[in-house]
């Protein structure tokens, strides 16, 4: 390096980045600064349990699916022991990506396309061409000599695959706690207690920071404003049709009309927050509460669970459940949205839908319609949100104010280490997420005793 070239000094380090979060506001740099984004990829997405995929995406031995955790390319694969493994998607030799297709079946092993090193589907080294060239070199004692590296920990929870990149850290149950009740409710809506992914997700690129999308999932003060031009117009047109009162409302209108519910509806809906950044809207009711009954479905649920349990499962209609750091699920319509960061101002959104095994097909039809109407690149409603995200990302460049306010219904000394239920329009869940952001951006202490495999 020439003597007159100063060494690069990052604007933020892991010791200073948490200063960007205050109890009632966050600095704009958490959404815009490349160094903050780099630290998120290195620490936040390594220390937390992040969604990978569903086991029905890899139903057969040798089936694989490629995705990423933060900026790390990974492979979900079903091994010969019928278990799901999550491996870093790179060859230990020269770093070449092993799989470039989103999904496929690799048979009994992976083969690197560069030098033909091959690996079992659990990542273990299988064979190396001209192996004698490594005799006496010590390759077997190196990391490269062991095979494809697995992530730190993996958990298959009722079909949903989560992974923690870090070797040591918080356990799955401790991280999610009682928030898993939302996933339980979604899966329990199947008479068989199982879900299956229904095709590939809808993918939709957003020119904004990933956290904006996560925050918006529990922002209940925007639907009647931001969606007035789409949902509001649809409701007005429907009202002008003078639809007969004794005729069932079209499925599309059942889906879209609740977006125009008044503030009081969302206030009374309630928000529940859990430790580690998780939370959900729709404690008492939600925009999904009044969908028409599907003939025969309740009877199937009663046969499977008994009447009392069936009523309990179907009576829970949570709106959006955020699983920190970057997914949201809708239990009543079996949907999951994955907000994948691609840069400080670029996010890929994947919207999955799932089939309730042994349930009527009309339920999947409604779920698919919701996904198309609300979350597709051709959506009526989703473009309203996209416009707001991109305006916010651009507006944060303005120097007049450097802080983003998350103060609605704020109270001094808020406790995020215990479950709480609040007014449905509070921004407490946003503050909860940033409390978790600070926690998991910091280096995590190693457990006193090595944690057993999840």
CSV table of C-alpha atoms in Angstrom, one decimal:
chain,number,residue,atom,x,y,z
A,1,UNK,CA,0.0,0.0,0.0
A,2,UNK,CA,1.4,3.4,-0.9
A,3,UNK,CA,2.5,5.4,2.2
A,4,UNK,CA,0.1,8.2,1.5
A,5,UNK,CA,-3.0,6.0,1.3
A,6,UNK,CA,-4.8,5.9,4.7
A,7,UNK,CA,-6.0,2.6,6.0
A,8,UNK,CA,-9.7,2.0,5.7
A,9,UNK,CA,-11.6,2.7,8.9
A,10,UNK,CA,-15.2,1.6,9.0
A,11,UNK,CA,-17.8,4.0,10.2
A,12,UNK,CA,-19.2,1.4,12.6
A,13,UNK,CA,-17.8,-1.5,14.5
A,14,UNK,CA,-19.6,-4.2,16.5
A,15,UNK,CA,-18.9,-2.1,19.6
A,16,UNK,CA,-20.5,1.1,18.3
A,17,UNK,CA,-23.2,-0.1,15.9
A,18,UNK,CA,-25.7,-0.6,18.8
A,19,UNK,CA,-25.6,3.1,19.6
A,20,UNK,CA,-27.8,3.5,16.5
A,21,UNK,CA,-30.8,2.1,18.5
A,22,UNK,CA,-32.5,4.1,21.2
A,23,UNK,CA,-35.7,3.1,23.1
A,24,UNK,CA,-38.0,5.3,21.0
A,25,UNK,CA,-36.1,5.8,17.7
A,26,UNK,CA,-33.4,4.3,15.5
A,27,UNK,CA,-30.8,6.1,13.4
A,28,UNK,CA,-31.3,6.1,9.6
A,29,UNK,CA,-28.0,4.3,9.1
A,30,UNK,CA,-29.5,1.0,10.3
A,31,UNK,CA,-31.4,1.1,6.9
A,32,UNK,CA,-28.8,2.7,4.7
A,33,UNK,CA,-25.2,2.2,5.8
A,34,UNK,CA,-23.2,-0.6,4.0
A,35,UNK,CA,-21.0,-1.2,7.0
A,36,UNK,CA,-24.1,-1.7,9.3
A,37,UNK,CA,-25.4,-4.1,6.7
A,38,UNK,CA,-22.1,-6.0,6.6
A,39,UNK,CA,-22.1,-6.3,10.4
A,40,UNK,CA,-25.7,-7.7,10.2
A,41,UNK,CA,-24.7,-10.4,7.8
A,42,UNK,CA,-21.6,-11.3,9.9
A,43,UNK,CA,-23.3,-11.3,13.4
A,44,UNK,CA,-27.1,-11.0,13.4
A,45,UNK,CA,-27.8,-13.7,10.8
A,46,UNK,CA,-25.1,-15.9,12.3
A,47,UNK,CA,-26.4,-15.7,15.9
A,48,UNK,CA,-30.1,-16.1,15.3
A,49,UNK,CA,-32.2,-19.1,14.1
A,50,UNK,CA,-33.1,-18.4,10.5
A,51,UNK,CA,-35.7,-20.0,8.2
A,52,UNK,CA,-34.3,-22.2,5.5
A,53,UNK,CA,-37.2,-24.1,3.9
A,54,UNK,CA,-39.8,-26.8,4.4
A,55,UNK,CA,-39.0,-30.5,4.5
A,56,UNK,CA,-41.6,-31.1,1.7
A,57,UNK,CA,-39.4,-29.2,-0.6
A,58,UNK,CA,-36.9,-32.0,-0.4
A,59,UNK,CA,-39.1,-35.1,0.0
A,60,UNK,CA,-36.8,-37.8,-1.5
A,61,UNK,CA,-33.3,-38.8,-0.7
A,62,UNK,CA,-30.9,-36.7,-2.7
A,63,UNK,CA,-33.4,-33.9,-3.2
A,64,UNK,CA,-31.8,-30.5,-2.5
A,65,UNK,CA,-32.9,-26.9,-2.4
A,66,UNK,CA,-30.6,-23.8,-2.5
A,67,UNK,CA,-31.2,-20.6,-0.7
A,68,UNK,CA,-29.2,-18.3,1.6
A,69,UNK,CA,-29.0,-17.2,5.2
A,70,UNK,CA,-28.0,-13.5,5.3
A,71,UNK,CA,-25.4,-13.4,2.5
A,72,UNK,CA,-24.3,-17.1,3.0
A,73,UNK,CA,-25.3,-19.5,0.2
A,74,UNK,CA,-26.6,-22.8,1.6
A,75,UNK,CA,-28.1,-26.1,0.5
A,76,UNK,CA,-31.0,-27.9,2.2
A,77,UNK,CA,-30.6,-31.6,1.3
A,78,UNK,CA,-32.2,-34.9,2.3
A,79,UNK,CA,-29.5,-37.5,3.1
A,80,UNK,CA,-29.6,-41.3,2.8
A,81,UNK,CA,-30.7,-41.5,6.5
A,82,UNK,CA,-33.8,-39.5,5.5
A,83,UNK,CA,-32.7,-36.5,7.6
A,84,UNK,CA,-32.4,-33.0,6.4
A,85,UNK,CA,-29.0,-31.4,6.4
A,86,UNK,CA,-28.0,-27.8,5.8
A,87,UNK,CA,-24.6,-27.3,4.2
A,88,UNK,CA,-22.7,-24.3,3.0
A,89,UNK,CA,-23.0,-24.2,-0.8
A,90,UNK,CA,-19.3,-24.2,-1.7
A,91,UNK,CA,-16.6,-26.7,-2.4
A,92,UNK,CA,-13.9,-27.0,0.3
A,93,UNK,CA,-11.3,-27.1,-2.4
A,94,UNK,CA,-11.4,-23.8,-4.4
A,95,UNK,CA,-14.7,-22.4,-3.1
A,96,UNK,CA,-16.8,-23.2,-6.2
A,97,UNK,CA,-20.6,-23.3,-5.7
A,98,UNK,CA,-21.6,-26.9,-5.7
A,99,UNK,CA,-25.2,-26.3,-6.8
A,100,UNK,CA,-26.5,-23.5,-8.9
A,101,UNK,CA,-30.1,-24.7,-9.6
A,102,UNK,CA,-32.7,-23.7,-7.0
A,103,UNK,CA,-33.7,-27.3,-6.6
A,104,UNK,CA,-33.0,-30.7,-7.9
A,105,UNK,CA,-31.9,-34.3,-7.1
A,106,UNK,CA,-28.2,-35.0,-6.8
A,107,UNK,CA,-28.5,-38.7,-6.4
A,108,UNK,CA,-26.2,-40.2,-3.7
A,109,UNK,CA,-23.6,-37.5,-3.8
A,110,UNK,CA,-22.6,-34.0,-4.8
A,111,UNK,CA,-19.9,-33.5,-7.4
A,112,UNK,CA,-18.0,-30.2,-7.8
A,113,UNK,CA,-18.1,-29.1,-11.4
A,114,UNK,CA,-14.6,-27.7,-11.2
A,115,UNK,CA,-12.2,-30.5,-10.1
A,116,UNK,CA,-14.7,-33.4,-9.5
A,117,UNK,CA,-14.3,-33.6,-5.8
A,118,UNK,CA,-17.3,-35.4,-4.5
A,119,UNK,CA,-19.2,-35.5,-1.3
A,120,UNK,CA,-22.0,-37.5,0.4
A,121,UNK,CA,-25.2,-35.7,0.9
A,122,UNK,CA,-24.4,-35.1,4.5
A,123,UNK,CA,-21.3,-33.2,3.3
A,124,UNK,CA,-18.7,-35.8,4.2
A,125,UNK,CA,-15.9,-36.2,1.6
A,126,UNK,CA,-16.5,-39.1,-0.7
A,127,UNK,CA,-13.7,-39.0,-3.3
A,128,UNK,CA,-10.9,-36.9,-4.8
A,129,UNK,CA,-9.4,-37.5,-8.3
A,130,UNK,CA,-5.7,-38.4,-8.3
A,131,UNK,CA,-5.8,-38.8,-4.5
A,132,UNK,CA,-2.2,-39.9,-4.4
A,133,UNK,CA,-1.2,-36.3,-5.1
A,134,UNK,CA,-2.3,-35.4,-1.6
A,135,UNK,CA,-0.6,-38.3,0.2
A,136,UNK,CA,1.7,-37.0,2.9
A,137,UNK,CA,0.5,-33.4,2.5
A,138,UNK,CA,-1.7,-33.3,5.6
A,139,UNK,CA,-4.9,-32.7,3.7
A,140,UNK,CA,-6.8,-35.0,6.0
A,141,UNK,CA,-6.0,-32.8,9.0
A,142,UNK,CA,-7.3,-29.6,7.3
A,143,UNK,CA,-10.8,-28.2,7.2
A,144,UNK,CA,-10.8,-28.7,3.4
A,145,UNK,CA,-10.0,-32.4,3.8
A,146,UNK,CA,-13.2,-33.0,5.8
A,147,UNK,CA,-15.8,-32.2,3.2
A,148,UNK,CA,-18.5,-29.7,2.7
A,149,UNK,CA,-19.1,-27.7,6.0
A,150,UNK,CA,-22.4,-27.9,7.8
A,151,UNK,CA,-24.0,-24.9,9.4
A,152,UNK,CA,-23.7,-24.6,13.2
A,153,UNK,CA,-27.1,-26.1,14.1
A,154,UNK,CA,-30.3,-27.3,12.4
A,155,UNK,CA,-33.8,-27.9,13.6
A,156,UNK,CA,-36.7,-29.5,11.8
A,157,UNK,CA,-39.8,-28.1,13.6
A,158,UNK,CA,-43.0,-29.7,12.4
A,159,UNK,CA,-41.6,-29.6,8.8
A,160,UNK,CA,-40.1,-26.2,8.9
A,161,UNK,CA,-36.3,-26.1,8.7
A,162,UNK,CA,-34.4,-23.5,10.7
A,163,UNK,CA,-30.6,-23.1,11.0
A,164,UNK,CA,-28.1,-21.2,13.1
A,165,UNK,CA,-24.9,-20.5,11.3
A,166,UNK,CA,-22.9,-20.0,14.5
A,167,UNK,CA,-21.4,-23.1,16.1
A,168,UNK,CA,-22.4,-22.0,19.6
A,169,UNK,CA,-25.2,-19.8,20.7
A,170,UNK,CA,-28.8,-19.7,21.8
A,171,UNK,CA,-30.8,-22.9,21.5
A,172,UNK,CA,-33.9,-23.3,19.2
A,173,UNK,CA,-36.5,-23.6,22.0
A,174,UNK,CA,-35.0,-20.7,24.0
A,175,UNK,CA,-34.8,-18.5,20.9
A,176,UNK,CA,-38.5,-19.0,19.9
A,177,UNK,CA,-40.2,-19.9,23.1
A,178,UNK,CA,-44.0,-19.5,23.1
A,179,UNK,CA,-43.9,-17.8,19.7
A,180,UNK,CA,-43.9,-21.4,18.2
A,181,UNK,CA,-47.6,-21.5,19.0
A,182,UNK,CA,-48.3,-19.6,15.8
A,183,UNK,CA,-46.5,-22.3,13.7
A,184,UNK,CA,-48.3,-24.9,15.8
A,185,UNK,CA,-51.7,-23.4,14.9
A,186,UNK,CA,-50.8,-23.2,11.2
A,187,UNK,CA,-49.8,-26.9,11.1
A,188,UNK,CA,-52.7,-28.1,13.3
A,189,UNK,CA,-55.2,-26.7,10.8
A,190,UNK,CA,-54.4,-29.8,8.8
A,191,UNK,CA,-56.5,-32.8,9.9
A,192,UNK,CA,-53.4,-34.8,9.5
A,193,UNK,CA,-51.2,-32.3,11.3
A,194,UNK,CA,-48.9,-31.8,8.3
A,195,UNK,CA,-48.3,-29.2,5.6
A,196,UNK,CA,-46.9,-29.5,2.2
A,197,UNK,CA,-45.4,-26.7,0.1
A,198,UNK,CA,-47.6,-25.8,-2.8
A,199,UNK,CA,-45.2,-25.0,-5.6
A,200,UNK,CA,-42.4,-22.5,-5.8
A,201,UNK,CA,-42.9,-19.1,-4.0
A,202,UNK,CA,-43.8,-15.9,-5.7
A,203,UNK,CA,-40.7,-13.8,-5.8
A,204,UNK,CA,-40.7,-10.0,-5.8
A,205,UNK,CA,-37.7,-7.6,-5.6
A,206,UNK,CA,-37.8,-4.5,-3.4
A,207,UNK,CA,-35.4,-1.6,-3.5
A,208,UNK,CA,-35.4,-1.1,0.2
A,209,UNK,CA,-33.7,-2.4,3.4
A,210,UNK,CA,-35.0,-5.8,4.6
A,211,UNK,CA,-36.0,-4.4,8.0
A,212,UNK,CA,-38.6,-2.1,6.5
A,213,UNK,CA,-40.5,-5.1,5.3
A,214,UNK,CA,-40.3,-6.9,8.6
A,215,UNK,CA,-41.5,-3.8,10.5
A,216,UNK,CA,-44.5,-3.3,8.1
A,217,UNK,CA,-45.9,-6.7,9.0
A,218,UNK,CA,-47.1,-5.4,12.3
A,219,UNK,CA,-47.7,-1.8,11.3
A,220,UNK,CA,-51.5,-1.6,11.6
A,221,UNK,CA,-51.8,2.2,11.1
A,222,UNK,CA,-51.1,2.0,7.3
A,223,UNK,CA,-53.6,-0.3,5.7
A,224,UNK,CA,-56.6,2.1,5.5
A,225,UNK,CA,-54.2,4.8,4.2
A,226,UNK,CA,-51.7,3.2,1.9
A,227,UNK,CA,-54.2,0.7,0.4
A,228,UNK,CA,-57.0,3.2,-0.2
A,229,UNK,CA,-56.2,3.4,-3.9
A,230,UNK,CA,-56.4,-0.4,-4.3
A,231,UNK,CA,-58.5,-2.1,-1.6
A,232,UNK,CA,-60.5,1.1,-1.1
A,233,UNK,CA,-61.3,1.3,-4.8
A,234,UNK,CA,-62.3,-2.4,-5.0
A,235,UNK,CA,-64.6,-2.0,-2.0
A,236,UNK,CA,-66.3,1.1,-3.5
A,237,UNK,CA,-66.8,-0.7,-6.9
A,238,UNK,CA,-68.3,-3.7,-5.0
A,239,UNK,CA,-70.6,-1.6,-3.0
A,240,UNK,CA,-71.9,0.1,-6.2
A,241,UNK,CA,-72.7,-3.3,-7.6
A,242,UNK,CA,-75.6,-3.6,-5.1
A,243,UNK,CA,-74.6,-7.3,-4.4
A,244,UNK,CA,-77.6,-9.3,-3.1
A,245,UNK,CA,-77.4,-9.8,0.6
A,246,UNK,CA,-78.3,-13.5,0.3
A,247,UNK,CA,-75.6,-14.2,-2.2
A,248,UNK,CA,-72.2,-15.3,-0.9
A,249,UNK,CA,-69.6,-12.6,-1.2
A,250,UNK,CA,-66.9,-13.4,-3.8
A,251,UNK,CA,-63.7,-14.9,-2.3
A,252,UNK,CA,-61.6,-12.0,-3.6
A,253,UNK,CA,-63.7,-9.5,-1.8
A,254,UNK,CA,-63.6,-11.4,1.5
A,255,UNK,CA,-59.8,-11.2,1.1
A,256,UNK,CA,-59.4,-7.6,0.1
A,257,UNK,CA,-62.2,-5.7,1.9
A,258,UNK,CA,-60.8,-6.1,5.5
A,259,UNK,CA,-57.7,-4.0,4.5
A,260,UNK,CA,-60.0,-1.0,4.7
A,261,UNK,CA,-61.1,-1.7,8.2
A,262,UNK,CA,-61.1,1.4,10.5
A,263,UNK,CA,-58.4,2.3,13.1
A,264,UNK,CA,-60.7,1.0,15.8
A,265,UNK,CA,-60.7,-2.5,14.3
A,266,UNK,CA,-56.9,-2.7,14.4
A,267,UNK,CA,-56.7,-1.1,17.8
A,268,UNK,CA,-59.0,-3.8,19.3
A,269,UNK,CA,-57.2,-6.5,17.3
A,270,UNK,CA,-54.3,-6.4,19.7
A,271,UNK,CA,-50.6,-7.2,19.4
A,272,UNK,CA,-48.7,-9.8,21.3
A,273,UNK,CA,-44.9,-9.6,21.7
A,274,UNK,CA,-42.5,-12.3,22.8
A,275,UNK,CA,-38.8,-12.2,23.7
A,276,UNK,CA,-36.1,-12.2,21.0
A,277,UNK,CA,-38.0,-10.0,18.6
A,278,UNK,CA,-41.0,-12.2,17.8
A,279,UNK,CA,-44.6,-11.0,17.9
A,280,UNK,CA,-48.0,-11.1,16.1
A,281,UNK,CA,-51.0,-8.9,15.3
A,282,UNK,CA,-54.5,-10.3,15.7
A,283,UNK,CA,-54.7,-11.4,19.3
A,284,UNK,CA,-58.5,-11.1,19.6
A,285,UNK,CA,-59.5,-11.1,15.9
A,286,UNK,CA,-58.0,-10.3,12.5
A,287,UNK,CA,-58.7,-9.6,8.9
A,288,UNK,CA,-58.9,-13.4,8.4
A,289,UNK,CA,-61.6,-14.0,11.1
A,290,UNK,CA,-64.7,-13.7,8.9
A,291,UNK,CA,-63.8,-15.9,5.9
A,292,UNK,CA,-66.6,-18.1,4.7
A,293,UNK,CA,-66.6,-21.7,6.1
A,294,UNK,CA,-65.5,-24.4,3.7
A,295,UNK,CA,-68.0,-27.3,3.5
A,296,UNK,CA,-66.9,-30.4,5.3
A,297,UNK,CA,-63.7,-28.9,6.7
A,298,UNK,CA,-64.9,-28.5,10.3
A,299,UNK,CA,-66.2,-32.0,10.3
A,300,UNK,CA,-62.8,-33.3,9.2
A,301,UNK,CA,-61.2,-31.3,12.0
A,302,UNK,CA,-63.6,-32.7,14.6
A,303,UNK,CA,-62.9,-36.2,13.4
A,304,UNK,CA,-59.2,-35.6,13.8
A,305,UNK,CA,-59.0,-33.6,17.0
A,306,UNK,CA,-62.4,-33.7,18.7
A,307,UNK,CA,-64.9,-30.8,18.7
A,308,UNK,CA,-63.3,-28.8,21.6
A,309,UNK,CA,-59.8,-28.9,20.1
A,310,UNK,CA,-61.1,-28.3,16.6
A,311,UNK,CA,-62.9,-25.1,17.8
A,312,UNK,CA,-59.8,-24.0,19.6
A,313,UNK,CA,-57.6,-24.4,16.6
A,314,UNK,CA,-59.9,-22.7,14.1
A,315,UNK,CA,-60.9,-20.0,16.6
A,316,UNK,CA,-57.4,-18.7,16.6
A,317,UNK,CA,-57.0,-16.3,13.7
A,318,UNK,CA,-53.8,-14.5,14.2
A,319,UNK,CA,-53.0,-11.9,11.5
A,320,UNK,CA,-49.2,-11.7,10.9
A,321,UNK,CA,-46.6,-13.4,13.1
A,322,UNK,CA,-43.1,-12.1,12.8
A,323,UNK,CA,-40.3,-14.5,13.5
A,324,UNK,CA,-37.2,-12.5,14.0
A,325,UNK,CA,-35.1,-11.7,12.1
A,326,UNK,CA,-36.8,-12.0,8.7
A,327,UNK,CA,-39.9,-14.1,8.2
A,328,UNK,CA,-43.6,-13.7,8.7
A,329,UNK,CA,-46.3,-16.3,8.7
A,330,UNK,CA,-50.1,-16.2,8.4
A,331,UNK,CA,-51.5,-19.3,10.1
A,332,UNK,CA,-55.2,-19.0,9.0
A,333,UNK,CA,-54.1,-19.0,5.3
A,334,UNK,CA,-50.9,-21.1,5.5
A,335,UNK,CA,-48.6,-18.5,4.1
A,336,UNK,CA,-44.9,-17.7,4.8
A,337,UNK,CA,-43.0,-14.6,3.6
A,338,UNK,CA,-39.2,-14.7,3.6
A,339,UNK,CA,-37.4,-11.3,3.5
A,340,UNK,CA,-34.0,-12.1,2.1
A,341,UNK,CA,-31.5,-9.3,2.3
A,342,UNK,CA,-29.4,-8.7,-0.8
A,343,UNK,CA,-27.9,-5.4,0.1
A,344,UNK,CA,-28.6,-2.4,2.4
A,345,UNK,CA,-31.2,-1.2,-0.1
A,346,UNK,CA,-32.3,-4.4,-1.8
A,347,UNK,CA,-34.5,-7.2,-0.6
A,348,UNK,CA,-35.9,-10.3,-2.3
A,349,UNK,CA,-39.3,-11.3,-0.9
A,350,UNK,CA,-40.4,-14.9,-1.3
A,351,UNK,CA,-44.1,-15.7,-0.6
A,352,UNK,CA,-44.7,-19.4,0.0
A,353,UNK,CA,-48.1,-21.1,0.4
A,354,UNK,CA,-48.8,-24.5,1.9
A,355,UNK,CA,-51.4,-27.2,1.5
A,356,UNK,CA,-53.2,-28.5,4.5
A,357,UNK,CA,-52.8,-32.3,4.2
A,358,UNK,CA,-56.2,-34.1,4.1
A,359,UNK,CA,-58.1,-30.7,4.0
A,360,UNK,CA,-60.5,-29.6,1.3
A,361,UNK,CA,-58.8,-28.1,-1.8
A,362,UNK,CA,-60.9,-24.9,-1.5
A,363,UNK,CA,-58.7,-23.9,1.4
A,364,UNK,CA,-55.6,-24.0,-0.8
A,365,UNK,CA,-57.5,-22.1,-3.6
A,366,UNK,CA,-58.2,-19.3,-1.1
A,367,UNK,CA,-54.6,-19.2,0.1
A,368,UNK,CA,-53.3,-19.1,-3.5
A,369,UNK,CA,-55.8,-16.3,-4.4
A,370,UNK,CA,-54.6,-14.3,-1.3
A,371,UNK,CA,-51.0,-14.7,-2.4
A,372,UNK,CA,-51.8,-13.5,-5.9
A,373,UNK,CA,-53.9,-10.5,-4.8
A,374,UNK,CA,-51.7,-9.3,-2.1
A,375,UNK,CA,-48.1,-10.5,-2.6
A,376,UNK,CA,-47.5,-11.2,-6.3
A,377,UNK,CA,-45.4,-8.9,-8.6
A,378,UNK,CA,-48.8,-8.3,-10.3
A,379,UNK,CA,-50.6,-7.7,-7.0
A,380,UNK,CA,-53.2,-5.0,-6.5
A,381,UNK,CA,-52.2,-4.3,-2.9
A,382,UNK,CA,-48.5,-5.2,-2.7
A,383,UNK,CA,-47.5,-2.3,-4.9
A,384,UNK,CA,-48.9,0.2,-2.4
A,385,UNK,CA,-46.4,-1.1,0.2
A,386,UNK,CA,-43.6,-1.3,-2.3
A,387,UNK,CA,-44.1,2.4,-3.1
A,388,UNK,CA,-43.9,3.3,0.5
A,389,UNK,CA,-40.8,1.2,1.1
A,390,UNK,CA,-38.9,2.8,-1.8
A,391,UNK,CA,-40.1,6.3,-0.9
A,392,UNK,CA,-38.8,5.7,2.7
A,393,UNK,CA,-35.5,4.4,1.4
A,394,UNK,CA,-35.0,7.4,-0.8
A,395,UNK,CA,-36.3,9.8,1.9
A,396,UNK,CA,-33.8,8.6,4.5
A,397,UNK,CA,-31.1,10.3,2.4
A,398,UNK,CA,-32.5,13.7,3.5
A,399,UNK,CA,-30.3,15.4,6.1
A,400,UNK,CA,-33.0,17.3,8.0
A,401,UNK,CA,-33.7,14.5,10.4
A,402,UNK,CA,-31.4,11.5,11.0
A,403,UNK,CA,-33.7,9.4,13.2
A,404,UNK,CA,-36.7,7.2,12.5
A,405,UNK,CA,-39.5,7.4,15.1
A,406,UNK,CA,-41.0,4.2,16.6
A,407,UNK,CA,-42.6,5.9,19.6
A,408,UNK,CA,-46.3,5.1,19.2
A,409,UNK,CA,-47.7,4.0,22.6
A,410,UNK,CA,-44.2,4.0,24.0
A,411,UNK,CA,-43.7,3.6,27.7
A,412,UNK,CA,-40.5,4.2,29.7
A,413,UNK,CA,-38.8,1.1,30.9
A,414,UNK,CA,-40.5,-1.4,28.5
A,415,UNK,CA,-39.7,-5.0,29.3
A,416,UNK,CA,-39.0,-7.1,26.2
A,417,UNK,CA,-37.9,-10.2,28.2
A,418,UNK,CA,-41.5,-11.3,28.8
A,419,UNK,CA,-44.7,-11.7,26.8
A,420,UNK,CA,-47.0,-8.7,26.5
A,421,UNK,CA,-50.3,-7.9,24.9
A,422,UNK,CA,-51.0,-4.3,23.9
A,423,UNK,CA,-53.2,-2.1,21.8
A,424,UNK,CA,-53.2,-3.3,18.2
A,425,UNK,CA,-51.7,0.0,16.9
A,426,UNK,CA,-48.7,0.1,19.1
A,427,UNK,CA,-45.2,0.1,17.6
A,428,UNK,CA,-44.0,-2.0,20.5
A,429,UNK,CA,-43.2,-4.9,18.2
A,430,UNK,CA,-40.9,-2.7,16.1
A,431,UNK,CA,-39.1,-1.7,19.3
A,432,UNK,CA,-39.1,-5.4,20.3
A,433,UNK,CA,-37.3,-6.2,17.0
A,434,UNK,CA,-34.7,-3.6,17.5
A,435,UNK,CA,-34.2,-4.8,21.1
A,436,UNK,CA,-33.4,-8.2,19.6
A,437,UNK,CA,-31.3,-6.6,16.9
A,438,UNK,CA,-29.0,-5.1,19.5
A,439,UNK,CA,-28.9,-8.3,21.5
A,440,UNK,CA,-27.9,-10.6,18.5
A,441,UNK,CA,-25.6,-8.1,16.9
A,442,UNK,CA,-23.3,-8.5,19.9
A,443,UNK,CA,-21.0,-11.5,20.2
A,444,UNK,CA,-22.9,-14.4,21.9
A,445,UNK,CA,-21.4,-16.1,24.9
A,446,UNK,CA,-20.5,-19.7,24.5
A,447,UNK,CA,-22.6,-22.1,26.6
A,448,UNK,CA,-21.1,-23.6,29.7
A,449,UNK,CA,-21.6,-27.0,28.2
A,450,UNK,CA,-21.6,-27.8,24.5
A,451,UNK,CA,-25.2,-27.9,23.4
A,452,UNK,CA,-26.5,-31.1,22.0
A,453,UNK,CA,-27.4,-31.2,18.3
A,454,UNK,CA,-30.7,-29.6,17.8
